[in-house]
Coordinates of C-alpha atoms and ligand atoms in Angstrom, one line a residue:
M1 CA 28.4 92.9 -48.8
A2 CA 26.3 90.3 -50.8
D3 CA 27.4 88.7 -54.1
I4 CA 25.5 90.4 -56.9
I5 CA 23.5 87.6 -58.8
D6 CA 24.0 88.5 -62.6
G7 CA 20.7 87.7 -64.3
K8 CA 21.9 88.8 -67.6
Q9 CA 24.7 86.4 -67.7
V10 CA 22.6 83.4 -66.5
A11 CA 19.9 84.3 -69.1
E12 CA 22.5 84.4 -71.9
D13 CA 23.7 81.0 -70.6
V14 CA 20.3 79.6 -71.0
V15 CA 20.0 81.2 -74.5
A16 CA 23.0 79.6 -75.4
T17 CA 21.7 76.3 -74.5
V18 CA 18.5 77.0 -76.4
K19 CA 20.3 78.1 -79.5
A20 CA 22.5 75.0 -79.6
A21 CA 19.5 72.6 -79.1
S22 CA 17.4 74.7 -81.6
S23 CA 20.2 73.9 -84.2
G24 CA 20.1 70.5 -83.5
L25 CA 16.5 70.3 -83.9
I26 CA 16.5 72.3 -87.1
A27 CA 18.9 69.7 -88.7
K28 CA 16.4 66.8 -87.7
G29 CA 13.9 69.2 -89.8
V30 CA 11.9 70.6 -86.9
T31 CA 12.1 74.3 -86.3
P32 CA 10.8 75.5 -82.8
G33 CA 7.8 77.9 -83.5
L34 CA 6.5 80.6 -81.1
A35 CA 3.2 82.6 -81.5
V36 CA 2.8 85.7 -79.7
V37 CA -0.4 87.4 -79.6
I38 CA -1.2 90.8 -78.3
V39 CA -4.5 92.8 -78.2
G40 CA -4.6 96.6 -77.9
E41 CA -1.9 99.3 -77.7
D42 CA -0.6 99.1 -74.4
P43 CA 3.0 100.6 -74.9
A44 CA 4.6 98.6 -72.1
S45 CA 3.1 95.3 -73.6
Q46 CA 4.2 96.3 -77.1
V47 CA 7.7 96.4 -75.9
Y48 CA 7.7 93.2 -74.1
V49 CA 6.0 91.5 -77.1
S50 CA 8.6 92.8 -79.6
S51 CA 11.4 91.5 -77.4
K52 CA 10.0 88.2 -77.0
S53 CA 9.3 87.7 -80.8
Q54 CA 12.9 89.3 -81.5
K55 CA 14.6 87.1 -78.9
A56 CA 12.7 83.9 -80.6
K57 CA 14.4 84.9 -84.1
E58 CA 17.7 85.1 -82.7
C59 CA 17.1 81.4 -81.1
G60 CA 16.5 80.4 -84.8
F61 CA 12.9 79.9 -84.3
H62 CA 9.9 80.4 -86.6
S63 CA 8.5 83.5 -84.8
V64 CA 5.1 84.8 -85.5
Q65 CA 3.4 87.8 -83.9
H66 CA -0.1 88.7 -84.0
T67 CA -1.0 92.2 -83.3
L68 CA -4.8 92.6 -82.9
P69 CA -6.9 95.7 -82.5
E70 CA -8.3 96.8 -79.0
D71 CA -11.7 96.0 -80.2
T72 CA -11.0 92.3 -81.5
S73 CA -13.8 90.3 -80.2
Q74 CA -13.4 87.5 -77.8
A75 CA -14.6 85.0 -80.5
D76 CA -12.1 86.2 -82.9
L77 CA -9.4 85.7 -80.6
L78 CA -10.5 82.3 -79.5
A79 CA -10.6 81.5 -83.3
L80 CA -6.9 82.4 -83.5
I81 CA -5.8 80.4 -80.8
G82 CA -7.8 77.4 -82.2
D83 CA -5.8 77.9 -85.4
L84 CA -2.4 78.1 -83.5
N85 CA -3.4 75.1 -81.5
A86 CA -3.8 73.1 -84.7
D87 CA -0.9 74.5 -86.5
P88 CA 2.0 72.0 -86.3
A89 CA 4.7 74.6 -87.0
I90 CA 3.8 76.4 -83.7
H91 CA 4.9 74.9 -80.4
G92 CA 4.4 77.8 -78.2
I93 CA 1.6 80.1 -77.6
L94 CA 1.8 83.2 -75.4
V95 CA -1.2 85.6 -75.2
Q96 CA 0.1 88.9 -73.7
L97 CA -1.7 90.1 -70.6
P98 CA -3.6 91.9 -69.6
L99 CA -6.1 91.8 -72.2
P100 CA -8.9 94.4 -72.7
G101 CA -11.9 94.4 -70.3
H102 CA -14.3 92.9 -72.9
V103 CA -12.3 89.7 -73.1
D104 CA -12.5 86.9 -70.5
A105 CA -8.7 86.4 -69.9
G106 CA -9.3 83.2 -67.8
L107 CA -11.1 81.6 -70.9
V108 CA -8.7 82.8 -73.4
I109 CA -5.8 81.1 -71.4
Q110 CA -7.7 77.7 -70.9
T111 CA -8.3 77.7 -74.6
I112 CA -4.6 77.2 -75.3
A113 CA -3.6 73.8 -75.8
P114 CA -1.7 72.8 -72.5
E115 CA 1.1 71.2 -74.6
K116 CA 1.7 74.6 -76.1
D117 CA 1.0 76.7 -73.2
V118 CA 4.6 78.0 -72.7
D119 CA 3.3 80.4 -70.0
G120 CA 2.6 77.7 -67.9
F121 CA -1.0 79.3 -67.0
H122 CA -3.5 76.7 -68.2
F123 CA -5.0 74.6 -65.1
I124 CA -3.1 71.4 -66.6
N125 CA 0.3 73.1 -66.2
V126 CA -0.8 74.5 -62.8
G127 CA -1.8 71.1 -61.5
K128 CA 1.2 69.3 -62.7
L129 CA 3.3 71.8 -61.2
G130 CA 1.3 71.5 -58.0
T131 CA 1.6 67.8 -58.0
G132 CA 5.5 67.8 -59.0
E133 CA 4.8 66.5 -62.5
L134 CA 7.8 68.9 -63.6
A135 CA 8.9 66.4 -66.5
T136 CA 5.8 67.1 -68.6
A137 CA 4.6 70.6 -67.2
F138 CA 5.5 74.1 -68.4
V139 CA 6.4 76.3 -65.6
P140 CA 5.7 80.1 -65.6
C141 CA 8.7 82.0 -66.9
T142 CA 9.4 84.4 -64.2
P143 CA 9.4 81.8 -61.4
A144 CA 11.4 79.3 -63.4
G145 CA 14.1 81.9 -64.1
S146 CA 14.1 82.9 -60.5
M147 CA 14.6 79.3 -59.4
L148 CA 17.7 79.0 -61.7
L149 CA 19.1 81.9 -60.2
I150 CA 18.5 80.3 -56.7
E151 CA 20.1 77.2 -57.8
R152 CA 23.2 79.1 -59.0
V153 CA 23.8 80.1 -55.3
R154 CA 22.4 77.3 -53.5
G155 CA 22.3 74.3 -55.7
K156 CA 19.4 72.3 -56.7
D157 CA 18.5 70.6 -53.4
L158 CA 17.4 73.3 -51.0
S159 CA 16.7 70.8 -48.0
G160 CA 16.2 72.4 -44.8
L161 CA 16.1 75.9 -46.0
N162 CA 13.2 78.4 -45.1
A163 CA 12.0 80.1 -48.0
V164 CA 9.5 83.1 -47.8
V165 CA 7.8 84.5 -50.9
V166 CA 6.1 87.7 -50.5
G167 CA 3.1 87.8 -52.9
R168 CA 0.5 85.2 -54.1
S169 CA 0.0 86.0 -57.5
N170 CA -1.0 83.2 -60.0
I171 CA 1.9 84.2 -62.3
V172 CA 4.8 84.5 -59.9
G173 CA 3.8 84.0 -55.9
K174 CA 2.2 80.8 -56.2
P175 CA 4.3 78.8 -58.8
M176 CA 7.3 80.2 -57.0
A177 CA 6.2 78.5 -53.9
N178 CA 5.5 75.2 -55.5
L179 CA 8.8 75.4 -57.0
L180 CA 10.6 76.0 -53.7
L181 CA 8.5 73.1 -52.2
A182 CA 9.6 70.7 -54.9
A183 CA 13.1 71.7 -54.0
N184 CA 12.6 70.5 -50.4
C185 CA 12.3 74.1 -48.8
T186 CA 10.0 75.0 -46.0
V187 CA 7.7 77.5 -47.7
T188 CA 5.8 80.3 -46.4
I189 CA 3.6 82.6 -48.9
A190 CA 3.2 86.1 -47.3
H191 CA 0.7 88.6 -48.6
S192 CA -1.0 92.0 -47.7
R193 CA -2.9 90.4 -44.7
T194 CA 0.2 88.7 -43.2
K195 CA 1.1 89.8 -39.9
D196 CA 4.4 91.2 -38.8
L197 CA 5.8 90.8 -42.5
P198 CA 9.3 92.0 -41.2
A199 CA 9.7 89.2 -38.7
L200 CA 8.6 86.5 -41.0
C201 CA 10.8 88.0 -43.6
R202 CA 13.8 87.7 -41.1
T203 CA 13.3 84.0 -41.0
A204 CA 14.1 83.4 -44.7
D205 CA 17.1 81.8 -45.9
I206 CA 15.7 82.5 -49.4
L207 CA 13.4 85.5 -49.7
V208 CA 11.4 86.1 -52.8
A209 CA 9.7 89.5 -53.2
A210 CA 7.1 89.5 -56.0
V211 CA 4.4 92.3 -54.8
G212 CA 5.0 95.2 -57.2
R213 CA 5.6 97.9 -54.5
P214 CA 8.8 99.9 -54.8
E215 CA 11.5 99.1 -52.2
M216 CA 8.8 97.6 -49.9
V217 CA 11.2 94.9 -48.2
H218 CA 13.6 96.9 -46.1
G219 CA 17.3 95.9 -45.2
D220 CA 16.7 95.0 -41.8
W221 CA 14.1 92.5 -42.8
V222 CA 16.6 90.4 -44.4
K223 CA 18.3 87.7 -42.6
D224 CA 22.4 87.8 -42.7
G225 CA 23.6 85.4 -45.6
A226 CA 20.1 85.3 -47.2
T227 CA 19.5 84.6 -50.7
V228 CA 17.4 87.4 -52.0
I229 CA 15.3 87.5 -55.3
D230 CA 13.7 90.5 -56.3
V231 CA 11.1 90.1 -58.9
G232 CA 9.7 93.6 -58.9
I233 CA 10.2 96.0 -61.7
N234 CA 9.0 99.5 -60.7
R235 CA 9.5 102.8 -62.4
I236 CA 9.6 105.8 -60.0
P237 CA 10.4 109.3 -60.3
A238 CA 13.9 110.3 -60.2
P239 CA 14.3 114.1 -60.1
E240 CA 18.0 113.7 -59.0
R241 CA 18.6 112.7 -62.6
G242 CA 16.7 115.7 -64.0
E243 CA 13.3 117.0 -64.6
G244 CA 10.8 114.3 -65.5
K245 CA 13.2 111.4 -65.3
S246 CA 12.4 108.1 -63.8
R247 CA 14.4 105.1 -62.7
L248 CA 13.6 101.3 -62.1
V249 CA 13.7 99.9 -58.7
G250 CA 12.7 96.5 -57.4
D251 CA 10.3 95.6 -54.5
V252 CA 13.7 95.4 -52.3
A253 CA 15.5 98.4 -50.8
F254 CA 18.7 97.0 -52.9
A255 CA 21.5 99.0 -51.0
Q256 CA 20.4 98.2 -47.6
A257 CA 19.4 94.6 -48.1
A258 CA 22.9 94.0 -49.8
E259 CA 24.4 94.8 -46.5
H260 CA 22.7 91.6 -45.2
A261 CA 22.2 89.3 -47.8
G262 CA 24.5 86.5 -48.9
A263 CA 23.6 87.0 -52.5
I264 CA 21.0 89.4 -54.0
T265 CA 19.4 90.1 -57.5
P266 CA 19.9 93.8 -58.8
V267 CA 17.0 95.6 -60.7
P268 CA 17.4 95.9 -63.6
G269 CA 19.6 92.8 -64.5
G270 CA 18.4 90.1 -62.1
V271 CA 15.1 88.2 -62.7
G272 CA 14.1 90.4 -65.6
P273 CA 16.4 89.0 -68.3
M274 CA 15.5 85.4 -67.1
T275 CA 11.7 85.7 -68.1
I276 CA 12.4 86.0 -71.8
A277 CA 15.1 83.4 -71.6
M278 CA 12.9 81.0 -69.8
L279 CA 10.0 81.6 -72.5
M280 CA 12.7 80.4 -75.2
A281 CA 13.5 77.4 -73.0
N282 CA 9.9 76.5 -72.7
T283 CA 9.3 76.8 -76.4
L284 CA 12.5 74.6 -77.2
V285 CA 11.3 72.0 -74.9
S286 CA 7.7 72.0 -76.3
A287 CA 9.3 71.4 -80.0
C288 CA 11.5 68.8 -78.5
R289 CA 8.6 67.0 -76.9
A290 CA 6.7 67.3 -80.1
A291 CA 9.5 65.7 -82.1
G292 CA 10.0 63.1 -79.5
V293 CA 13.6 64.5 -78.7
E294 CA 15.1 64.6 -75.2
P295 CA 15.1 68.3 -74.3
P296 CA 18.3 69.9 -72.6
R297 CA 18.4 70.5 -69.1
F298 CA 18.3 74.2 -67.7
Ligands
GUN1 N1 2.3 90.0 -68.8 C1 3.0 90.4 -67.8 N2 4.0 89.2 -67.7 C2 3.3 88.2 -68.5 C3 3.7 86.9 -68.6 O1 4.6 86.1 -68.0 N3 3.1 86.3 -69.7 C4 2.1 86.9 -70.3 N4 1.4 86.3 -71.2 N5 1.7 88.1 -70.1 C5 2.3 88.9 -69.2

C-alpha cells in the first residue's frame, strides 16, 4: 500500500516559511503586496480568488482584490494592470483565468510586468524556466507545488528516473515537464494523441496526471513503487451520498493506483492546497527580490 502524500501538511510548512520571512521583511519596512484581479461572476473562480486574497492576509501581506464586472472592456483591464505594474506596494499580480471571451487573455498576461508575474505565465518567465534560469524566474504555482511534493518523496535530484507527464497545458503539463527535466529526470509528455498511454505510464517512476478527466489513469497503468502526483480536481455525481450529491476525484483512480504506487497524492488534500501556498511563496520571493533580500528556499 502506497504512502499518502499529505499536501495539506506540506502546504502548511510552506506557508509557515512564508509567514516567518514576511515578518522579517515587514520589520525592514517592506510589506509583500499581492493584487488579485477577477473579471465576471464565475462562482468557482470567485471561491478561488477569495481564498487567495484571504491566505495573503494570513501571511501578513498587503492583499488587494479587484472584482470587475463581466462587461469590463479590455482597455480598462489593461489600464488596471498598468497601474498595478507601477505600484511599488504591489509585488505580485494575478489575473484569474478564464477571462470573458471579449478579452484577449494572452495579451492581458503579457501586459503583467514579468517581475510581478507570480503566476509564471509571462513569456519571460516561461523562457527562464525553459532555459533553467530558475533563480530569477517565477514558476507556475501548481507545478511548483507538485515538484515540492515529489521532492518530499524522492529528494531534489531525480537523476535516472523516468517521468511521464500526462497533459500538455501551458499552466501545468509543460512547466511540470521542464521542472522534472531541470531535476535530471528523463521526461515524456503524453497527451490525447499519445499511442498506448497505459504502456507509457507503466514506464514512469514519477507519474503526473494533469488532464482534467475523472479517474482516467487506471491502477494497472502504475508501475510498482512509482510516485503518483494527481493534479486533477473533478467533481462527479455521488448518488450513494444522497440525491443530487457530488464528490471530488482526481485524474487517477486512487484506490487501485495506491495498490501499486510507492507514494500517491490524494484528491482532495494533495496538490490542491499546494497551489495557493506556492502563490504566497512566489509573492514573498518577489518582495524579497524588490527589497534586495535573499529569499528563503522552499
Ligand atoms: N485559473 C485556474 N488556475 C489558475 C491559475 O493557476 N492562475 C490563474 N491566474 N488563473 C487560474
